[in-house]
């Protein structure tokens, strides 16, 4: 039995197509994380089990979903992802006779309508399918990591990601995720952010995206993404600088 878990917050636009691609699930679960739009209402139209929670941290949300699942196998899918027909067939075979405890899945990244192959997006594998008996859950409130025992397998049939559809949604995600990143650094007592650090982190990210990973080879979309990643680095440290000063002012 396969349980598919979708964690969603204000995903009324993306959720319908996502859930359509998951119709093969034996159990389809949507974890509604305090949505203020019609996410919950839309989910119920697809014969899903909907659970609402105000938990924070990606690890806590994923683990909450795991606790609701009753299947022998668990697959996590985001609202901006789609399971391809080939991937569906492969997963169904694994559920029947899979010999690994977990599987990493090849993910195709669609950025502003184009499939990306460079800039760090070309060889993207993400662990998402688990035999529940060997899977303990996740740790880490961002960039969460799975905890499981046993062998890790690989699935080459693609999971398709439509994470960046326009500049507006990209900016919205930047606001959310850079705040998480800044909070993480603050919690680990990151050294005070000074002027030179802004320059260093941006130059490092530029070198990574454009020199080492050749983001420019994806054309205009690659250049936009590469520069956005540099911008993200700046925002993380600008927000960290702000948080550090707020903490100083308290005392």
PDB file of C-alpha atoms in Angstrom:
ATOM      1  CA  UNK A   1       0.000   0.000   0.000  1.00  0.00           C
ATOM      2  CA  UNK A   2       1.333   3.411  -1.006  1.00  0.00           C
ATOM      3  CA  UNK A   3       0.670   6.603   0.957  1.00  0.00           C
ATOM      4  CA  UNK A   4       1.513   9.866  -0.810  1.00  0.00           C
ATOM      5  CA  UNK A   5       1.939  12.964   1.332  1.00  0.00           C
ATOM      6  CA  UNK A   6       1.684  16.534   0.044  1.00  0.00           C
ATOM      7  CA  UNK A   7       2.554  19.404   2.385  1.00  0.00           C
ATOM      8  CA  UNK A   8       0.870  22.583   1.194  1.00  0.00           C
ATOM      9  CA  UNK A   9       0.397  26.171   2.257  1.00  0.00           C
ATOM     10  CA  UNK A  10      -1.599  28.552   0.049  1.00  0.00           C
ATOM     11  CA  UNK A  11      -1.191  26.299  -2.996  1.00  0.00           C
ATOM     12  CA  UNK A  12      -4.657  26.642  -4.535  1.00  0.00           C
ATOM     13  CA  UNK A  13      -3.197  27.293  -8.001  1.00  0.00           C
ATOM     14  CA  UNK A  14      -0.716  24.414  -8.133  1.00  0.00           C
ATOM     15  CA  UNK A  15      -2.455  21.784  -6.036  1.00  0.00           C
ATOM     16  CA  UNK A  16      -5.071  20.540  -8.556  1.00  0.00           C
ATOM     17  CA  UNK A  17      -2.544  19.434 -11.206  1.00  0.00           C
ATOM     18  CA  UNK A  18      -0.303  17.983  -8.521  1.00  0.00           C
ATOM     19  CA  UNK A  19      -3.085  15.835  -7.059  1.00  0.00           C
ATOM     20  CA  UNK A  20      -4.196  14.713 -10.534  1.00  0.00           C
ATOM     21  CA  UNK A  21      -0.731  13.238 -11.077  1.00  0.00           C
ATOM     22  CA  UNK A  22      -1.052  11.320  -7.788  1.00  0.00           C
ATOM     23  CA  UNK A  23      -4.322   9.525  -8.505  1.00  0.00           C
ATOM     24  CA  UNK A  24      -2.528   6.151  -8.327  1.00  0.00           C
ATOM     25  CA  UNK A  25      -1.992   6.494  -4.561  1.00  0.00           C
ATOM     26  CA  UNK A  26      -3.733   4.030  -2.264  1.00  0.00           C
ATOM     27  CA  UNK A  27      -3.841   6.806   0.318  1.00  0.00           C
ATOM     28  CA  UNK A  28      -3.456  10.482  -0.560  1.00  0.00           C
ATOM     29  CA  UNK A  29      -2.733  12.847   2.324  1.00  0.00           C
ATOM     30  CA  UNK A  30      -2.558  16.645   2.251  1.00  0.00           C
ATOM     31  CA  UNK A  31      -0.992  18.419   5.212  1.00  0.00           C
ATOM     32  CA  UNK A  32      -2.480  21.912   5.213  1.00  0.00           C
ATOM     33  CA  UNK A  33      -0.053  24.278   6.931  1.00  0.00           C
ATOM     34  CA  UNK A  34      -2.285  27.195   7.936  1.00  0.00           C
ATOM     35  CA  UNK A  35      -3.425  28.082   4.415  1.00  0.00           C
ATOM     36  CA  UNK A  36      -5.492  31.224   4.027  1.00  0.00           C
ATOM     37  CA  UNK A  37      -6.702  30.433   0.510  1.00  0.00           C
ATOM     38  CA  UNK A  38      -8.767  27.489  -0.829  1.00  0.00           C
ATOM     39  CA  UNK A  39      -6.009  24.881  -0.503  1.00  0.00           C
ATOM     40  CA  UNK A  40      -7.960  22.777   1.979  1.00  0.00           C
ATOM     41  CA  UNK A  41     -11.201  23.014   0.009  1.00  0.00           C
ATOM     42  CA  UNK A  42      -9.497  21.995  -3.226  1.00  0.00           C
ATOM     43  CA  UNK A  43      -7.712  19.069  -1.573  1.00  0.00           C
ATOM     44  CA  UNK A  44     -11.001  17.626  -0.352  1.00  0.00           C
ATOM     45  CA  UNK A  45     -12.304  17.493  -3.945  1.00  0.00           C
ATOM     46  CA  UNK A  46      -9.659  14.893  -4.758  1.00  0.00           C
ATOM     47  CA  UNK A  47     -10.694  12.337  -2.125  1.00  0.00           C
ATOM     48  CA  UNK A  48      -7.721  13.112   0.047  1.00  0.00           C
ATOM     49  CA  UNK A  49      -7.267  12.899   3.775  1.00  0.00           C
ATOM     50  CA  UNK A  50      -6.676  16.492   4.859  1.00  0.00           C
ATOM     51  CA  UNK A  51      -4.944  17.333   8.131  1.00  0.00           C
ATOM     52  CA  UNK A  52      -4.408  20.897   9.316  1.00  0.00           C
ATOM     53  CA  UNK A  53      -1.493  21.917  11.496  1.00  0.00           C
ATOM     54  CA  UNK A  54       0.317  25.047  12.598  1.00  0.00           C
ATOM     55  CA  UNK A  55       3.635  23.236  13.048  1.00  0.00           C
ATOM     56  CA  UNK A  56       6.745  25.012  11.801  1.00  0.00           C
ATOM     57  CA  UNK A  57       9.920  23.506  10.387  1.00  0.00           C
ATOM     58  CA  UNK A  58      10.025  21.216   7.361  1.00  0.00           C
ATOM     59  CA  UNK A  59      11.157  18.284   9.467  1.00  0.00           C
ATOM     60  CA  UNK A  60       8.156  18.623  11.797  1.00  0.00           C
ATOM     61  CA  UNK A  61       5.728  18.932   8.901  1.00  0.00           C
ATOM     62  CA  UNK A  62       7.151  15.870   7.143  1.00  0.00           C
ATOM     63  CA  UNK A  63       7.134  13.860  10.356  1.00  0.00           C
ATOM     64  CA  UNK A  64       3.548  14.873  11.062  1.00  0.00           C
ATOM     65  CA  UNK A  65       2.629  13.551   7.635  1.00  0.00           C
ATOM     66  CA  UNK A  66       4.454  10.301   8.291  1.00  0.00           C
ATOM     67  CA  UNK A  67       2.478   9.812  11.488  1.00  0.00           C
ATOM     68  CA  UNK A  68      -0.800  10.043   9.553  1.00  0.00           C
ATOM     69  CA  UNK A  69       0.198   7.585   6.834  1.00  0.00           C
ATOM     70  CA  UNK A  70      -0.997   3.983   7.026  1.00  0.00           C
ATOM     71  CA  UNK A  71       0.737   2.612   3.930  1.00  0.00           C
ATOM     72  CA  UNK A  72       3.754   0.298   3.824  1.00  0.00           C
ATOM     73  CA  UNK A  73       5.442   2.799   1.504  1.00  0.00           C
ATOM     74  CA  UNK A  74       5.531   6.602   1.774  1.00  0.00           C
ATOM     75  CA  UNK A  75       6.134   9.065  -1.056  1.00  0.00           C
ATOM     76  CA  UNK A  76       6.530  12.798  -0.409  1.00  0.00           C
ATOM     77  CA  UNK A  77       5.544  15.220  -3.169  1.00  0.00           C
ATOM     78  CA  UNK A  78       5.472  19.036  -3.149  1.00  0.00           C
ATOM     79  CA  UNK A  79       2.583  20.988  -4.646  1.00  0.00           C
ATOM     80  CA  UNK A  80       4.820  22.328  -7.422  1.00  0.00           C
ATOM     81  CA  UNK A  81       5.925  18.840  -8.473  1.00  0.00           C
ATOM     82  CA  UNK A  82       4.341  16.374 -10.890  1.00  0.00           C
ATOM     83  CA  UNK A  83       4.800  12.609 -11.098  1.00  0.00           C
ATOM     84  CA  UNK A  84       5.489  11.616 -14.695  1.00  0.00           C
ATOM     85  CA  UNK A  85       3.819   8.562 -16.227  1.00  0.00           C
ATOM     86  CA  UNK A  86       7.107   6.660 -16.270  1.00  0.00           C
ATOM     87  CA  UNK A  87       7.757   7.513 -12.634  1.00  0.00           C
ATOM     88  CA  UNK A  88       4.268   6.375 -11.690  1.00  0.00           C
ATOM     89  CA  UNK A  89       4.895   2.985 -13.315  1.00  0.00           C
ATOM     90  CA  UNK A  90       8.278   2.627 -11.637  1.00  0.00           C
ATOM     91  CA  UNK A  91       6.918   3.472  -8.185  1.00  0.00           C
ATOM     92  CA  UNK A  92       4.084   0.970  -8.570  1.00  0.00           C
ATOM     93  CA  UNK A  93       6.651  -1.759  -9.344  1.00  0.00           C
ATOM     94  CA  UNK A  94       8.762  -0.823  -6.329  1.00  0.00           C
ATOM     95  CA  UNK A  95       5.762  -0.893  -3.997  1.00  0.00           C
ATOM     96  CA  UNK A  96       5.129  -4.469  -5.116  1.00  0.00           C
ATOM     97  CA  UNK A  97       8.687  -5.785  -5.017  1.00  0.00           C
ATOM     98  CA  UNK A  98      11.187  -3.072  -4.073  1.00  0.00           C
ATOM     99  CA  UNK A  99      14.397  -4.355  -2.450  1.00  0.00           C
ATOM    100  CA  UNK A 100      15.639  -1.052  -0.972  1.00  0.00           C
ATOM    101  CA  UNK A 101      14.581   0.858   2.117  1.00  0.00           C
ATOM    102  CA  UNK A 102      14.521   4.257   0.386  1.00  0.00           C
ATOM    103  CA  UNK A 103      14.860   5.657  -3.128  1.00  0.00           C
ATOM    104  CA  UNK A 104      16.288   8.851  -4.528  1.00  0.00           C
ATOM    105  CA  UNK A 105      14.422  10.129  -7.576  1.00  0.00           C
ATOM    106  CA  UNK A 106      15.805  12.059 -10.536  1.00  0.00           C
ATOM    107  CA  UNK A 107      14.136  15.469 -10.681  1.00  0.00           C
ATOM    108  CA  UNK A 108      13.759  17.626 -13.777  1.00  0.00           C
ATOM    109  CA  UNK A 109      13.726  21.327 -12.909  1.00  0.00           C
ATOM    110  CA  UNK A 110      11.508  23.570 -15.013  1.00  0.00           C
ATOM    111  CA  UNK A 111      12.504  27.208 -14.522  1.00  0.00           C
ATOM    112  CA  UNK A 112      10.483  30.000 -16.165  1.00  0.00           C
ATOM    113  CA  UNK A 113       9.134  27.373 -18.551  1.00  0.00           C
ATOM    114  CA  UNK A 114      12.488  25.853 -19.509  1.00  0.00           C
ATOM    115  CA  UNK A 115      14.084  22.611 -18.394  1.00  0.00           C
ATOM    116  CA  UNK A 116      17.362  23.505 -16.700  1.00  0.00           C
ATOM    117  CA  UNK A 117      20.507  21.443 -17.233  1.00  0.00           C
ATOM    118  CA  UNK A 118      23.225  23.598 -15.683  1.00  0.00           C
ATOM    119  CA  UNK A 119      23.739  25.928 -12.736  1.00  0.00           C
ATOM    120  CA  UNK A 120      23.325  23.050 -10.300  1.00  0.00           C
ATOM    121  CA  UNK A 121      19.947  21.876 -11.572  1.00  0.00           C
ATOM    122  CA  UNK A 122      20.939  19.248 -14.127  1.00  0.00           C
ATOM    123  CA  UNK A 123      21.746  16.271 -11.891  1.00  0.00           C
ATOM    124  CA  UNK A 124      19.179  16.730  -9.152  1.00  0.00           C
ATOM    125  CA  UNK A 125      18.304  13.625  -7.145  1.00  0.00           C
ATOM    126  CA  UNK A 126      16.103  13.808  -4.079  1.00  0.00           C
ATOM    127  CA  UNK A 127      15.200  11.071  -1.574  1.00  0.00           C
ATOM    128  CA  UNK A 128      11.417  10.878  -1.428  1.00  0.00           C
ATOM    129  CA  UNK A 129      10.222   7.238  -1.429  1.00  0.00           C
ATOM    130  CA  UNK A 130      10.502   5.137   1.727  1.00  0.00           C
ATOM    131  CA  UNK A 131       9.586   1.773   3.106  1.00  0.00           C
ATOM    132  CA  UNK A 132       7.858   2.961   6.259  1.00  0.00           C
ATOM    133  CA  UNK A 133       9.266   0.165   8.402  1.00  0.00           C
ATOM    134  CA  UNK A 134      12.810   1.441   7.781  1.00  0.00           C
ATOM    135  CA  UNK A 135      12.005   5.159   7.839  1.00  0.00           C
ATOM    136  CA  UNK A 136      12.161   7.100  11.118  1.00  0.00           C
ATOM    137  CA  UNK A 137      11.415  10.568   9.776  1.00  0.00           C
ATOM    138  CA  UNK A 138      13.283  13.791   9.050  1.00  0.00           C
ATOM    139  CA  UNK A 139      15.554  16.143  10.929  1.00  0.00           C
ATOM    140  CA  UNK A 140      16.417  19.768  10.138  1.00  0.00           C
ATOM    141  CA  UNK A 141      13.853  22.564   9.852  1.00  0.00           C
ATOM    142  CA  UNK A 142      15.172  23.510   6.395  1.00  0.00           C
ATOM    143  CA  UNK A 143      17.155  21.292   4.007  1.00  0.00           C
ATOM    144  CA  UNK A 144      15.633  18.477   6.029  1.00  0.00           C
ATOM    145  CA  UNK A 145      17.408  15.125   5.946  1.00  0.00           C
ATOM    146  CA  UNK A 146      15.720  11.702   6.120  1.00  0.00           C
ATOM    147  CA  UNK A 147      16.603   9.115   8.735  1.00  0.00           C
ATOM    148  CA  UNK A 148      16.343   5.518   7.545  1.00  0.00           C
ATOM    149  CA  UNK A 149      18.127   2.204   7.775  1.00  0.00           C
ATOM    150  CA  UNK A 150      19.017  -0.082   4.919  1.00  0.00           C
ATOM    151  CA  UNK A 151      19.876   0.316   1.262  1.00  0.00           C
ATOM    152  CA  UNK A 152      19.288   3.430  -0.853  1.00  0.00           C
ATOM    153  CA  UNK A 153      18.110   2.838  -4.421  1.00  0.00           C
ATOM    154  CA  UNK A 154      17.931   5.155  -7.429  1.00  0.00           C
ATOM    155  CA  UNK A 155      14.994   5.944  -9.722  1.00  0.00           C
ATOM    156  CA  UNK A 156      15.857   7.518 -13.079  1.00  0.00           C
ATOM    157  CA  UNK A 157      12.270   8.085 -14.220  1.00  0.00           C
ATOM    158  CA  UNK A 158      11.689  11.817 -13.634  1.00  0.00           C
ATOM    159  CA  UNK A 159       9.822  13.795 -11.047  1.00  0.00           C
ATOM    160  CA  UNK A 160       9.062  17.165 -12.634  1.00  0.00           C
ATOM    161  CA  UNK A 161       9.461  20.365 -10.612  1.00  0.00           C
ATOM    162  CA  UNK A 162       7.816  23.667 -11.585  1.00  0.00           C
ATOM    163  CA  UNK A 163       9.160  25.664  -8.662  1.00  0.00           C
ATOM    164  CA  UNK A 164       9.916  28.968 -10.389  1.00  0.00           C
ATOM    165  CA  UNK A 165       7.141  29.987 -12.745  1.00  0.00           C
ATOM    166  CA  UNK A 166       7.554  33.772 -12.635  1.00  0.00           C
ATOM    167  CA  UNK A 167       9.618  36.427 -10.905  1.00  0.00           C
ATOM    168  CA  UNK A 168       6.851  37.242  -8.439  1.00  0.00           C
ATOM    169  CA  UNK A 169       6.664  33.698  -7.038  1.00  0.00           C
ATOM    170  CA  UNK A 170      10.465  33.514  -6.985  1.00  0.00           C
ATOM    171  CA  UNK A 171      10.599  36.654  -4.853  1.00  0.00           C
ATOM    172  CA  UNK A 172       7.949  35.283  -2.496  1.00  0.00           C
ATOM    173  CA  UNK A 173       9.978  32.096  -1.973  1.00  0.00           C
ATOM    174  CA  UNK A 174      13.114  34.144  -1.405  1.00  0.00           C
ATOM    175  CA  UNK A 175      11.409  35.981   1.450  1.00  0.00           C
ATOM    176  CA  UNK A 176      10.342  32.726   3.121  1.00  0.00           C
ATOM    177  CA  UNK A 177      13.437  30.581   2.660  1.00  0.00           C
ATOM    178  CA  UNK A 178      16.057  33.252   3.291  1.00  0.00           C
ATOM    179  CA  UNK A 179      14.378  33.958   6.608  1.00  0.00           C
ATOM    180  CA  UNK A 180      14.673  30.264   7.550  1.00  0.00           C
ATOM    181  CA  UNK A 181      18.338  30.266   6.511  1.00  0.00           C
ATOM    182  CA  UNK A 182      19.063  33.408   8.518  1.00  0.00           C
ATOM    183  CA  UNK A 183      17.308  32.017  11.592  1.00  0.00           C
ATOM    184  CA  UNK A 184      19.361  28.825  11.333  1.00  0.00           C
ATOM    185  CA  UNK A 185      22.607  30.778  11.229  1.00  0.00           C
ATOM    186  CA  UNK A 186      21.519  32.915  14.163  1.00  0.00           C
ATOM    187  CA  UNK A 187      20.673  29.822  16.232  1.00  0.00           C
ATOM    188  CA  UNK A 188      24.191  28.460  15.692  1.00  0.00           C
ATOM    189  CA  UNK A 189      25.804  31.731  16.833  1.00  0.00           C
ATOM    190  CA  UNK A 190      27.119  32.757  13.424  1.00  0.00           C
ATOM    191  CA  UNK A 191      29.895  35.375  13.701  1.00  0.00           C
ATOM    192  CA  UNK A 192      28.695  38.987  13.379  1.00  0.00           C
ATOM    193  CA  UNK A 193      27.954  39.990   9.798  1.00  0.00           C
ATOM    194  CA  UNK A 194      30.322  42.741   8.685  1.00  0.00           C
ATOM    195  CA  UNK A 195      30.651  44.534   5.344  1.00  0.00           C
ATOM    196  CA  UNK A 196      33.249  42.259   3.740  1.00  0.00           C
ATOM    197  CA  UNK A 197      31.107  39.171   4.354  1.00  0.00           C
ATOM    198  CA  UNK A 198      28.400  40.409   1.980  1.00  0.00           C
ATOM    199  CA  UNK A 199      30.962  40.727  -0.799  1.00  0.00           C
ATOM    200  CA  UNK A 200      32.486  37.335  -0.081  1.00  0.00           C
ATOM    201  CA  UNK A 201      29.233  35.338  -0.020  1.00  0.00           C
ATOM    202  CA  UNK A 202      27.985  36.956  -3.217  1.00  0.00           C
ATOM    203  CA  UNK A 203      31.271  36.398  -5.062  1.00  0.00           C
ATOM    204  CA  UNK A 204      31.364  32.799  -3.832  1.00  0.00           C
ATOM    205  CA  UNK A 205      27.823  32.159  -5.079  1.00  0.00           C
ATOM    206  CA  UNK A 206      28.579  33.866  -8.406  1.00  0.00           C
ATOM    207  CA  UNK A 207      31.650  31.677  -8.888  1.00  0.00           C
ATOM    208  CA  UNK A 208      29.667  28.553  -7.999  1.00  0.00           C
ATOM    209  CA  UNK A 209      26.753  29.257 -10.328  1.00  0.00           C
ATOM    210  CA  UNK A 210      28.482  30.843 -13.321  1.00  0.00           C
ATOM    211  CA  UNK A 211      32.024  29.450 -13.322  1.00  0.00           C
ATOM    212  CA  UNK A 212      31.836  26.010 -11.723  1.00  0.00           C
ATOM    213  CA  UNK A 213      28.259  25.070 -12.730  1.00  0.00           C
ATOM    214  CA  UNK A 214      27.998  27.060 -16.004  1.00  0.00           C
ATOM    215  CA  UNK A 215      24.557  28.594 -15.367  1.00  0.00           C
ATOM    216  CA  UNK A 216      24.981  30.755 -18.474  1.00  0.00           C
ATOM    217  CA  UNK A 217      24.702  27.647 -20.680  1.00  0.00           C
ATOM    218  CA  UNK A 218      20.957  27.574 -19.983  1.00  0.00           C
ATOM    219  CA  UNK A 219      20.603  30.916 -21.749  1.00  0.00           C
ATOM    220  CA  UNK A 220      18.591  33.823 -20.381  1.00  0.00           C
ATOM    221  CA  UNK A 221      16.827  31.592 -17.860  1.00  0.00           C
ATOM    222  CA  UNK A 222      20.163  30.348 -16.538  1.00  0.00           C
ATOM    223  CA  UNK A 223      21.518  33.870 -16.147  1.00  0.00           C
ATOM    224  CA  UNK A 224      18.355  34.998 -14.341  1.00  0.00           C
ATOM    225  CA  UNK A 225      18.540  32.027 -11.983  1.00  0.00           C
ATOM    226  CA  UNK A 226      22.251  32.441 -11.340  1.00  0.00           C
ATOM    227  CA  UNK A 227      21.836  36.096 -10.437  1.00  0.00           C
ATOM    228  CA  UNK A 228      18.827  35.244  -8.285  1.00  0.00           C
ATOM    229  CA  UNK A 229      20.974  32.771  -6.340  1.00  0.00           C
ATOM    230  CA  UNK A 230      23.544  35.527  -5.765  1.00  0.00           C
ATOM    231  CA  UNK A 231      20.714  37.790  -4.603  1.00  0.00           C
ATOM    232  CA  UNK A 232      19.452  35.058  -2.263  1.00  0.00           C
ATOM    233  CA  UNK A 233      22.886  34.858  -0.645  1.00  0.00           C
ATOM    234  CA  UNK A 234      22.851  38.591  -0.070  1.00  0.00           C
ATOM    235  CA  UNK A 235      19.345  38.529   1.439  1.00  0.00           C
ATOM    236  CA  UNK A 236      20.233  35.668   3.817  1.00  0.00           C
ATOM    237  CA  UNK A 237      23.121  37.637   5.266  1.00  0.00           C
ATOM    238  CA  UNK A 238      21.287  40.950   5.237  1.00  0.00           C
ATOM    239  CA  UNK A 239      18.499  39.313   7.214  1.00  0.00           C
ATOM    240  CA  UNK A 240      21.053  37.684   9.529  1.00  0.00           C
ATOM    241  CA  UNK A 241      22.663  41.099  10.077  1.00  0.00           C
ATOM    242  CA  UNK A 242      19.224  42.463  10.957  1.00  0.00           C
ATOM    243  CA  UNK A 243      18.499  39.615  13.380  1.00  0.00           C
ATOM    244  CA  UNK A 244      21.860  39.997  15.084  1.00  0.00           C
ATOM    245  CA  UNK A 245      21.201  43.705  15.628  1.00  0.00           C
ATOM    246  CA  UNK A 246      17.693  42.990  16.936  1.00  0.00           C
ATOM    247  CA  UNK A 247      19.218  40.527  19.419  1.00  0.00           C
ATOM    248  CA  UNK A 248      21.772  43.113  20.536  1.00  0.00           C
ATOM    249  CA  UNK A 249      19.064  45.711  21.067  1.00  0.00           C
ATOM    250  CA  UNK A 250      17.146  43.365  23.365  1.00  0.00           C
ATOM    251  CA  UNK A 251      20.030  43.345  25.753  1.00  0.00           C
TER     252      UNK A 251
END
